[in-house]
Every structure is written in structure tokens, then in C-alpha cells.
CSV table of C-alpha atoms in Angstrom, one decimal:
chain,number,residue,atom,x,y,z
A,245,UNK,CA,14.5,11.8,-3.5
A,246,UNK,CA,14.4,8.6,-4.9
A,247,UNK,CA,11.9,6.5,-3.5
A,248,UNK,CA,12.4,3.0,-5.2
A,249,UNK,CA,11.7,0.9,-2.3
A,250,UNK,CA,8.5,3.2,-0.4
A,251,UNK,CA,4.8,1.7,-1.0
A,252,UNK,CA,1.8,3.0,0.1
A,253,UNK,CA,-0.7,0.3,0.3
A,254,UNK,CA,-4.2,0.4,0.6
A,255,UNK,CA,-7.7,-1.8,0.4
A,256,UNK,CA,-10.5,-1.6,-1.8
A,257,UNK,CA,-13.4,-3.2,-0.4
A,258,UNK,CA,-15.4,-2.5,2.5
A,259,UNK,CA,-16.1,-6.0,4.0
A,260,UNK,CA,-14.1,-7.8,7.3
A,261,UNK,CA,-11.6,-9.7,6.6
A,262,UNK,CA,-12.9,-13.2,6.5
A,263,UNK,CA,-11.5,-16.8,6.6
A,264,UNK,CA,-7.7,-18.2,7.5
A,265,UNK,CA,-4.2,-18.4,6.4
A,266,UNK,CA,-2.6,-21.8,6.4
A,267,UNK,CA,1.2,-22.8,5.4
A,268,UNK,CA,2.3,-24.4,2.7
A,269,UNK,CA,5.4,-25.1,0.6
A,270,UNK,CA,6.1,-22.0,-2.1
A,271,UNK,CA,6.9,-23.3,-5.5
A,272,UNK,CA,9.7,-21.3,-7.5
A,273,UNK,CA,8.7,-18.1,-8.8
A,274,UNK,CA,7.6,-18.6,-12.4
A,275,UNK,CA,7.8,-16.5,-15.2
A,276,UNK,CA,3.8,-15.9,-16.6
A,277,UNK,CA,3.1,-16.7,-20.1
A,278,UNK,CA,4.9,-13.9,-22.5
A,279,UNK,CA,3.8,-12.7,-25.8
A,280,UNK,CA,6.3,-11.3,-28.8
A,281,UNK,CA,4.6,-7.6,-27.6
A,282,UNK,CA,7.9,-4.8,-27.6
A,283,UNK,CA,5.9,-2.3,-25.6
A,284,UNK,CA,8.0,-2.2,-22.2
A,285,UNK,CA,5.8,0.7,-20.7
A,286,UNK,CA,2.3,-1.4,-21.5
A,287,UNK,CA,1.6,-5.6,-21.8
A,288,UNK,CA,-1.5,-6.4,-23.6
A,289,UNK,CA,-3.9,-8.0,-20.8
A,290,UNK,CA,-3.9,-11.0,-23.0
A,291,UNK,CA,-0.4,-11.7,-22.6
A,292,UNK,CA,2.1,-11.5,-20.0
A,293,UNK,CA,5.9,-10.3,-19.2
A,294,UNK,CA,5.6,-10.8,-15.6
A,295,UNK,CA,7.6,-12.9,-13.4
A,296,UNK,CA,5.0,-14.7,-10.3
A,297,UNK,CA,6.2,-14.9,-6.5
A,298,UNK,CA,3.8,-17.6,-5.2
A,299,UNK,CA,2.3,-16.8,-1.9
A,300,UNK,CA,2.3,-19.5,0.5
A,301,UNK,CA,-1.4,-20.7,2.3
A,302,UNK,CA,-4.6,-21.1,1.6
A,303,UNK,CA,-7.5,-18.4,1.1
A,304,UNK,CA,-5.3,-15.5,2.0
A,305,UNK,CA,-6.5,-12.8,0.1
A,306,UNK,CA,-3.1,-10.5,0.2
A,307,UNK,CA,-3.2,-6.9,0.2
A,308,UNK,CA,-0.5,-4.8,1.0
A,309,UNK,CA,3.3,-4.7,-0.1
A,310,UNK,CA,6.6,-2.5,0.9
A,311,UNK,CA,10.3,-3.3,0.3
A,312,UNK,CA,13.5,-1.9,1.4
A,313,UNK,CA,16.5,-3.0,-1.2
A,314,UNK,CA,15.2,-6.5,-2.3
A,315,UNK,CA,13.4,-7.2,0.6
A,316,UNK,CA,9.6,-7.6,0.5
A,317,UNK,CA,6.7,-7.6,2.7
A,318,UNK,CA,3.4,-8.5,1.7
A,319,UNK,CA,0.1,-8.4,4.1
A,320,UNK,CA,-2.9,-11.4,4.2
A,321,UNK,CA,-6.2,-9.2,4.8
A,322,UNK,CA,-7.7,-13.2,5.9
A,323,UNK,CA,-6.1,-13.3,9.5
A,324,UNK,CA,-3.3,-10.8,9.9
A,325,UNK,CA,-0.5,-12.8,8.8
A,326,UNK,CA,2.6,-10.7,6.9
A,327,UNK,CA,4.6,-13.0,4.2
A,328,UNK,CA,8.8,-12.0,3.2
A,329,UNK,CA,10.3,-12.7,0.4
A,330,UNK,CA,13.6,-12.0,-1.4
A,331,UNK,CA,13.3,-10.3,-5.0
A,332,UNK,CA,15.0,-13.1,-7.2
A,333,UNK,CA,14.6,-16.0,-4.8
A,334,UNK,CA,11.6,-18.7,-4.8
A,335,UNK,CA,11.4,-18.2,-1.6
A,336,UNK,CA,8.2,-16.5,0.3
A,337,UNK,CA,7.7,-17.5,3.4
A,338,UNK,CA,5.8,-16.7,6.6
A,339,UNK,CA,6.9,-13.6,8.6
A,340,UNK,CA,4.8,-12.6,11.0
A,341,UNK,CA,2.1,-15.5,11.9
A,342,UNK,CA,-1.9,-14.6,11.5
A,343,UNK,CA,-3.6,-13.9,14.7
A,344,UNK,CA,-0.2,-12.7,16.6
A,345,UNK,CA,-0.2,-9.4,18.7
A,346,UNK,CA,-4.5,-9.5,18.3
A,347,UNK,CA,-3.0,-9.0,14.5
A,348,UNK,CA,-6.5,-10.4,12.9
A,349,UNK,CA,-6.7,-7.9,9.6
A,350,UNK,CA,-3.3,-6.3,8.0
A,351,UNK,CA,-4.1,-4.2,5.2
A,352,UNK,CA,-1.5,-1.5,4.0
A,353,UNK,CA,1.9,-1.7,5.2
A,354,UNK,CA,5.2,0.2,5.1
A,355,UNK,CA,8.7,-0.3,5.7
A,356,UNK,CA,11.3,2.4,7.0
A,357,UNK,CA,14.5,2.4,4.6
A,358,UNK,CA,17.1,4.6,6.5
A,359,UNK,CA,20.6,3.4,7.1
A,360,UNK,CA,20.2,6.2,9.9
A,361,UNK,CA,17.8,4.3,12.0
A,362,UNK,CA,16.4,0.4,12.1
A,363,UNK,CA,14.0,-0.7,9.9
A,364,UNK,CA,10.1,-0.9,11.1
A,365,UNK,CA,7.5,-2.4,9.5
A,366,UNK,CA,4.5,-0.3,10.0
A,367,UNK,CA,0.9,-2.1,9.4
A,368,UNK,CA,-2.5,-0.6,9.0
A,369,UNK,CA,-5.3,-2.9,10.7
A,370,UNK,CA,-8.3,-2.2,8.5
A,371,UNK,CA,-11.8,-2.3,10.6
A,372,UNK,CA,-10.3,-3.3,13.5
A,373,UNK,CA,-8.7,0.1,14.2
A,374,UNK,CA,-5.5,-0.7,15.2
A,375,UNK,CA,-1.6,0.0,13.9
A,376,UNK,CA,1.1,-2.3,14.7
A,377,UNK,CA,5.0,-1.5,14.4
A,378,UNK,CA,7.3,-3.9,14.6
A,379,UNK,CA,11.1,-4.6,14.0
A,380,UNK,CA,11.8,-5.6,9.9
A,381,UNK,CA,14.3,-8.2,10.5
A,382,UNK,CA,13.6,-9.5,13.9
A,383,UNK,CA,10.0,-9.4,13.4
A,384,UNK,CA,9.9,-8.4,17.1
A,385,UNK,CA,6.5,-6.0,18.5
A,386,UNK,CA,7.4,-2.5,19.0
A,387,UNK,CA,4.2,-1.0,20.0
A,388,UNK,CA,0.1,-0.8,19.0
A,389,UNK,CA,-1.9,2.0,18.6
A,390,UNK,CA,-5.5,2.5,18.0
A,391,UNK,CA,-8.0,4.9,17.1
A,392,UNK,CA,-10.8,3.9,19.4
A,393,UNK,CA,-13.2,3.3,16.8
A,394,UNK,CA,-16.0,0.7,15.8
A,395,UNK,CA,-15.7,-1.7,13.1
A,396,UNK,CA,-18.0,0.2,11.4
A,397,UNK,CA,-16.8,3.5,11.6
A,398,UNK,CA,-13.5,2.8,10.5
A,399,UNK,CA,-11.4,1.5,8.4
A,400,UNK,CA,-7.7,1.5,8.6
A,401,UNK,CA,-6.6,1.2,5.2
A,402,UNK,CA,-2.7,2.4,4.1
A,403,UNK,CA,0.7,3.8,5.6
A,404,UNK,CA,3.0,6.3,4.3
A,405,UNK,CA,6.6,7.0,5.9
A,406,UNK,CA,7.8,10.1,5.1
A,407,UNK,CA,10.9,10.8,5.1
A,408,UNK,CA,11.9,11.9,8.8
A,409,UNK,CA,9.9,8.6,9.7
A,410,UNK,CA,6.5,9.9,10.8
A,411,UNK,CA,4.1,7.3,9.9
A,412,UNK,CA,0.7,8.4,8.0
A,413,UNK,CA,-2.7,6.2,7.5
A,414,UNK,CA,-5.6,6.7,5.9
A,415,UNK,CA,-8.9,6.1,7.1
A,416,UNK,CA,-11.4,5.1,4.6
A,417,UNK,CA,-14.9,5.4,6.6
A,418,UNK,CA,-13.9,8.2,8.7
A,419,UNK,CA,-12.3,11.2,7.2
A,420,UNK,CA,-9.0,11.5,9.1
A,421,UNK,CA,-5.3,11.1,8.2
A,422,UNK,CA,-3.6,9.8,11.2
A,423,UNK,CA,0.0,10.5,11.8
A,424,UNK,CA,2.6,8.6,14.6
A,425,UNK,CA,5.7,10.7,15.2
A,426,UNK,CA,8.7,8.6,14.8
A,427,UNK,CA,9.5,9.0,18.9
A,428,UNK,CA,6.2,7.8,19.8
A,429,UNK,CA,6.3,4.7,17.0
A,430,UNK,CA,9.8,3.5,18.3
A,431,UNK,CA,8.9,4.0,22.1
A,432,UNK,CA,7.6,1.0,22.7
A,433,UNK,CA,4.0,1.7,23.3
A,434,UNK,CA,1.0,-0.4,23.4
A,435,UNK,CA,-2.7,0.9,22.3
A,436,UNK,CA,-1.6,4.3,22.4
A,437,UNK,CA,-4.0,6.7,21.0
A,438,UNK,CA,-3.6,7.3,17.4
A,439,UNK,CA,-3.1,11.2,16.9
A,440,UNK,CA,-5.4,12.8,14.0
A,441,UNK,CA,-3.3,15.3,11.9
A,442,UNK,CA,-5.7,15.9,9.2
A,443,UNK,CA,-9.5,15.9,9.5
A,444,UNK,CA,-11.1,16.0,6.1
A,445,UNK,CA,-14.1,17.9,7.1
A,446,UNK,CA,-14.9,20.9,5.9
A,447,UNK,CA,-11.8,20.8,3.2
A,448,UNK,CA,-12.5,20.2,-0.9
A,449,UNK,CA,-11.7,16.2,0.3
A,450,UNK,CA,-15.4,15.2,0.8
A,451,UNK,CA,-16.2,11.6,2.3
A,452,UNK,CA,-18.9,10.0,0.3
A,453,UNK,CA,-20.5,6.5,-0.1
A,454,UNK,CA,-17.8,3.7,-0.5
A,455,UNK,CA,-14.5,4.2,0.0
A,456,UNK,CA,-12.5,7.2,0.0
A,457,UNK,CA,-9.4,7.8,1.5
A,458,UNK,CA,-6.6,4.7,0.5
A,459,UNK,CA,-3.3,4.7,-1.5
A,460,UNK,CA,-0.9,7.6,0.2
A,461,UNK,CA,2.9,8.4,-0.5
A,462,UNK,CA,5.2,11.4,0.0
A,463,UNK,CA,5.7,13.8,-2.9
A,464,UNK,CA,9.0,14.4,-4.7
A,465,UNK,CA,9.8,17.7,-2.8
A,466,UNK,CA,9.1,16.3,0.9
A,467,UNK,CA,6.2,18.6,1.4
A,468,UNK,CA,2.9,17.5,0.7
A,469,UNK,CA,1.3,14.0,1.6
A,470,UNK,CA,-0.8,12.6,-1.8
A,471,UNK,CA,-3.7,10.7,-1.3
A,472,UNK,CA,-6.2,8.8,-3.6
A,473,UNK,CA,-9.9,8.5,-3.0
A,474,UNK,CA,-10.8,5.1,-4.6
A,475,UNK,CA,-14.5,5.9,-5.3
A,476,UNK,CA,-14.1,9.5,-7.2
A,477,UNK,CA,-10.5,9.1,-8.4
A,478,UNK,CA,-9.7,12.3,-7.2
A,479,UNK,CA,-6.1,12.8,-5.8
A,480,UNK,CA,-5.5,14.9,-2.8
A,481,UNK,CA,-2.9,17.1,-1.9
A,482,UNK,CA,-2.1,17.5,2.2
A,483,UNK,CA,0.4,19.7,3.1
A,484,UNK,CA,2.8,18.8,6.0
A,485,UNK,CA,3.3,22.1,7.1
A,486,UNK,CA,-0.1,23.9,7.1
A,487,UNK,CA,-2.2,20.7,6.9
A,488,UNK,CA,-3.8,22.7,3.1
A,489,UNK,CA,-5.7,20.0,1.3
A,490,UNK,CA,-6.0,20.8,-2.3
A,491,UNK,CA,-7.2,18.1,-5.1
A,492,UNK,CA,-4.3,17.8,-7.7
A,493,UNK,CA,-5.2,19.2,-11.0
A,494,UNK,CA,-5.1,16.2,-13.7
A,495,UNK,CA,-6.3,18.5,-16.4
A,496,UNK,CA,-9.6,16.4,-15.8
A,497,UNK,CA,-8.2,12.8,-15.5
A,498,UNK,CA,-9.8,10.4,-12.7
A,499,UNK,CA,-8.1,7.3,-11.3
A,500,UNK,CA,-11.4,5.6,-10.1
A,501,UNK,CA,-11.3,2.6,-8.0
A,502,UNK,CA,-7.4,4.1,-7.1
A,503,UNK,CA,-5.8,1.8,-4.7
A,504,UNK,CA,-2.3,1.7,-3.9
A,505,UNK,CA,0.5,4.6,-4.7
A,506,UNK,CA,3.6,4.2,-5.3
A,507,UNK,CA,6.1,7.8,-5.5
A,508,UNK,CA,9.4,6.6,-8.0
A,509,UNK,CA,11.3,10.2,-8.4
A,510,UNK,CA,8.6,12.5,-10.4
A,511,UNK,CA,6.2,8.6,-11.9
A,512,UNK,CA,3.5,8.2,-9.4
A,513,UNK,CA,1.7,4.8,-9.9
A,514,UNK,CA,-1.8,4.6,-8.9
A,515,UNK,CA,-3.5,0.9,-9.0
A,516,UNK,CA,-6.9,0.9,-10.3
A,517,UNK,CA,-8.0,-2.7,-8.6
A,518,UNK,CA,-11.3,-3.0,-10.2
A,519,UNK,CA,-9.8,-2.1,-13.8
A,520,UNK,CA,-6.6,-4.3,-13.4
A,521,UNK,CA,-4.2,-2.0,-14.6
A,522,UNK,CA,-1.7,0.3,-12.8
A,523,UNK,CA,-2.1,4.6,-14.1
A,524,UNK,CA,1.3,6.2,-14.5
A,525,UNK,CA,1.3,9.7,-13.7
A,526,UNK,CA,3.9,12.6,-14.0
A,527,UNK,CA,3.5,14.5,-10.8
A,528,UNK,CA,5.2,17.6,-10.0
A,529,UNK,CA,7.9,17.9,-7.3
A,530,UNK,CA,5.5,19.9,-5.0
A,531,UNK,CA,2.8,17.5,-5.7
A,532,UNK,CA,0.2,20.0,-6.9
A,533,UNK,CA,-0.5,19.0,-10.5
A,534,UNK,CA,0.2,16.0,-13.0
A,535,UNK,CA,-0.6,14.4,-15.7
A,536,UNK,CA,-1.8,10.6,-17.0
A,537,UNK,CA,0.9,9.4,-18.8
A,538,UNK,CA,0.1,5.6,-19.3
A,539,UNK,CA,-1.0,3.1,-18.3
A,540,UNK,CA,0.7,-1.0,-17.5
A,541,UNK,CA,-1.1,-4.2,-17.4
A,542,UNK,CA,-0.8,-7.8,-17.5
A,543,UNK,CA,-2.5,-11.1,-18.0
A,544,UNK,CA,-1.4,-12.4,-14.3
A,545,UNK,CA,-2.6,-9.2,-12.8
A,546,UNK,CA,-5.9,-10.3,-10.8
A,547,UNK,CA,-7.8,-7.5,-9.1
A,548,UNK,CA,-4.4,-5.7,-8.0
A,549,UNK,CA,-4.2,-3.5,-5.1
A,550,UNK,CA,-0.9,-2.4,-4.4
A,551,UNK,CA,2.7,-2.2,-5.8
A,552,UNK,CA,6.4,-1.6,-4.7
A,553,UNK,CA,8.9,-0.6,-7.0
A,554,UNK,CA,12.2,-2.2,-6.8
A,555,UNK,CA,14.9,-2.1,-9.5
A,556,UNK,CA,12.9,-0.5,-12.1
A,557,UNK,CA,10.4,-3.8,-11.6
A,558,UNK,CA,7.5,-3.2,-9.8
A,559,UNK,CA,5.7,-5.7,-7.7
A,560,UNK,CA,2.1,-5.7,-7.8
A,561,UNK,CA,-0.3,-8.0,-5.3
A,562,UNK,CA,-2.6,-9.8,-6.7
A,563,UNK,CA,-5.6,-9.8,-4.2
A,564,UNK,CA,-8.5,-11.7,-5.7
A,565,UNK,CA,-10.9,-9.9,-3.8
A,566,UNK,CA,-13.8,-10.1,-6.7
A,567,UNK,CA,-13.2,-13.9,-5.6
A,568,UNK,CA,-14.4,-13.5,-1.8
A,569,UNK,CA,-16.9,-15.8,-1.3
A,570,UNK,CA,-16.2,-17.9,-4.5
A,571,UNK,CA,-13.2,-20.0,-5.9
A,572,UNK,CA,-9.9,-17.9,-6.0
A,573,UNK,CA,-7.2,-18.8,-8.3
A,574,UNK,CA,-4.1,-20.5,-6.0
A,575,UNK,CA,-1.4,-20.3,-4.6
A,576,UNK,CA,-2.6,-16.4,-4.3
A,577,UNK,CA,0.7,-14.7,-6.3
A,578,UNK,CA,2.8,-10.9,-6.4
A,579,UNK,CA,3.6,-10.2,-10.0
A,580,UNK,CA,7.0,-8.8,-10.8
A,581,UNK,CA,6.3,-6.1,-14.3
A,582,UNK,CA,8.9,-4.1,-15.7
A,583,UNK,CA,8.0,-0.4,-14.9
């Protein structure tokens, strides 16, 4: 299955999100500064073949992206607030306002891409420990759910639709994949339990200091669930049926500091936030083994987190986060790269 438009964001620092999100006019999307390098697959950090969706706002810190076609959704970890924008178009605007629904964190979301059924948009609420779902195009609530747990015992940090339209997140402090069945997300709920599917303990996916579980997609073949754990670079196998976690053999390649996945056919791309760049692996259908193929950076990346692939572009966020506290770099900006 091709999945071109399916993110799996995640967050990479274990602090609550802090400050506000204001509005602003967004400038046209600017090309970055480009060099004479012919290497498609990898830019030289010190040059750049990207083109720059500016983010409107002040201090927002993004986080997480999905699209479905050339639509894409990007979350503000500052106060909740989700941003829309058009691939091609200068446009990126406001979607969902910060603070809305008790939406004070957004950290990985999702986006359903089924002509089958309407679109949701599916956002994980870091330490706050709450999941919202909410219509894609009306931007209308759907339903909450919630895990029940203290700020600092979890974090909810990235979302996964599979393919029949469960919804998977990761929990970074507390080692559990959640899962909402697609009848339960589009009932209409609020603050309905969150249901564990997977609970890490006991299985070869050990929680540790920092944090583990993040990045999660579908594998090629439907079956398995992969997640990364940021602080080991270890991936994880999870398989849907009989819930198996296995760690996929890399012939002894890590993907520390791993953030967000993103699943395009057999090319899984892992960002590596802390090391700017985004890992290209060659994963097998059932998910089970790979191999580090490449890598891809670029001089506007800036502490990326996550990435959507649309039309053999991929568009990475550009979070900043090693500027919390300090003087970020704005407008805050989502870098389009060639894959």
C-alpha cells in the first residue's frame, strides 16, 4: 500500500508545552538558499534545495505534521493550536485555534485518507493525556479521550492510522500503545477511556530514562505496527494480530534521538531531531528487518521532528525546540525536500 500521505508524528523533549500562539500574516513560501550540489537523495547541510512554508504566530514551537493529497496539518506544541496549508500555495493559516476543546498541547497528529469514509484528524495531547478527533475539513470536535494519567506519568506523543482506521499512540513515559477503534473514534464521545492494546512490560521494548516510545507507522504488509524509541534508536516491531513485540534487526544500525516515521511503500524515514537529518531505511513488507540506506538533510532543517511525504517531496517541521527558552529563528517554517 502506498502510503504517500500517512505521518506518524511524534515529540522529542520531555518538558510542558510552554508559552502562546498568536496570528499573523504568512509570507509566500520561499524557496531556501540552493547550492550547485546534484545529489537528489542527500543536500549538504551547508546548502539547501528546500522550498519554506512559513508558519504563521509567534513562539509556536510546531511539532507534528499529516497530509491527505496536498493537504497539510501541522501541530503548535505552545497552546494546542493546529495550522493548514495547501502544498504549492503561500498560504498557512490557522485551523484549529490554541486553547479550543481544553486543546492546550498538540503533539503528533494524523489524518484518515479513505475515500470510504470522512476524513478525521486525530491529535495526540502530549502530558496532558488526552486525544482529540475531529472532522479534517469542517474542523468540527468529534470526541476526547484520555488516559487518566498525571502530567508526569505520561506523555502522549504520536498517532498512527492504520489502515481499517484504528488509531494508535504512543506513550513516551509510560510504556503503553493505545489503540481507539474506528467505531469508538467516530462515535462521538467525550473523555472516553483510552483502551491499552500493547503494554511494553515484560517484552524486549524496555522503558528507560528519557524518552522512548515516539515516531509510529503501519508496515508495508498491514500487519505489524513499527515504533521508534528516541533515546536507544531501537525500532520496534508490534504485531496487530498477536500483540509480538520484536526489535527490527538493522544488522546493528541505531536511529538515536528517532522522532517521527514516515511508511512511503518499502522507504521508512526516521527523523533524528537532535542530529538534523532524516535516516532512510529499506524495511521489509512484514516489517521485521531493514536496512540504513541514506540519509537527507538540509540547511533550513532546524531541530526537525516530523515529516509527511507528499508527491515524492517530503515535508519536514522545523520545531526549534533546542531554542525553548532562548531566541528562535521566525516565522517558525515546514521545509518542503525532495525525497
Amino acid at each position: 500500500m502506498n502510503r504517500v500521505s500517512r505521518v506518524a508524528p511524534a515529540v522529542a523533549v520531555a518538558t510542558l508545552f510552554l508559552g502562546a500562539c498568536g496570528s499573523s500574516d504568512s509570507p509566500d513560501p520561499a524557496p531556501a538558499t540552493t547550492s550547485n550540489s546534484s545529489t537528489p537523495a542527500s543536500t549538504s547541510p551547508n546548502s539547501s534545495s528546500a522550498t519554506v512554508y512559513n508558519l504563521p504566530g509567534s513562539g509556536v514551537f510546531p511539532e507534528g505534521i499529516t497530509a491527505a493529497d496536498d493537504t497539510f496539518y501541522v501541530t503548535s506544541t505552545s497552546d494546542g493550536a493546529v495550522f493548514r496549508g495547501t502544498v504549492g500555495s503561500p498560504d498557512v493559516s490557522v485551523f484549529l485555534p490554541g486553547g479550543a476543546d481544553g486543546r492546550t498541547a498538540a503533539a503528533g497528529i494524523d489524518v484518515t485518507d479513505d475515500d470510504d469514509r470522512a476524513d478525521y484528524l486525530v491529535i495526540a495531547g502530549g502530558a496532558t493525556g488526552k486525544v482529540w478527533v475531529y472532522d479534517a475539513d469542517s474542523g468540527d470536535l468529534i470526541g476526547t479521550f484520555t488516559n487518566g494519567l498525571g502530567t508526569d506519568a505520561t506523555f502522549l506523543n504520536d498517532v498512527a492510522i492504520a489502515d481499517n482506521g484504528d488509531a494508535y499512540i504512543t506513550d513516551s513515559r509510560s510504556p503503553a500503545l493505545y489503540r481507539i477503534p474506528v467505531e469508538q473514534m467516530t462515535a462521538g464521545t467525550q473523555d472516553a477511556p483510552l483502551e491499552t492494546f500493547v503494554s511494553f512490560d515484560g517484552t524486549p521494548f524496555a522503558y528507560g530514562e528519557g524518552f522512548n516510545a515516539n515516531g509510529i507507522v503501519e508496515n508495508d504488509d498491514e500487519s505489524a505496527l513499527i515504533v521508534v524509541q528516541s533515546s536507544t534508536g531501537n525500532l520496534y516491531r508490534i504485531d496487530k494480530t498477536s500483540k509480538e513485540v520484536t526489535q527490527v534487526d538493522l544488522g546493528g544500525a541505531t536511529l538515536t534521538n528517532g522522532d517521527g516515521l514516515e511508511m512511503d511503500d518499502d522507504t521508512l524515514y526516521v527523523v533524528r531531531n537532535r542530529d538534523g537529518l532524516i535516516a532512510k531505511v529499506d524495511l521489509d513488507d512484514d516489517g521485521r528487518t531493514g536496512a540504513v540506506t541514506g540519509e537527507i538533510t538540509d540547511a533550513s532543517f532546524a531541530y526537525p521532528t516530523t515529516v509527511a511525504a507528499v508527491d515524492d517531496r517530503l515535508l519536514v517541521v522545523n520545531s526549534q525546540f533546542d531554542k525553548r527558552g532562548g531566541e528562535p529563528v521566525e516565522p517558525f517554517t515546514v521545509s518542503s525536500v525532495p525525497e
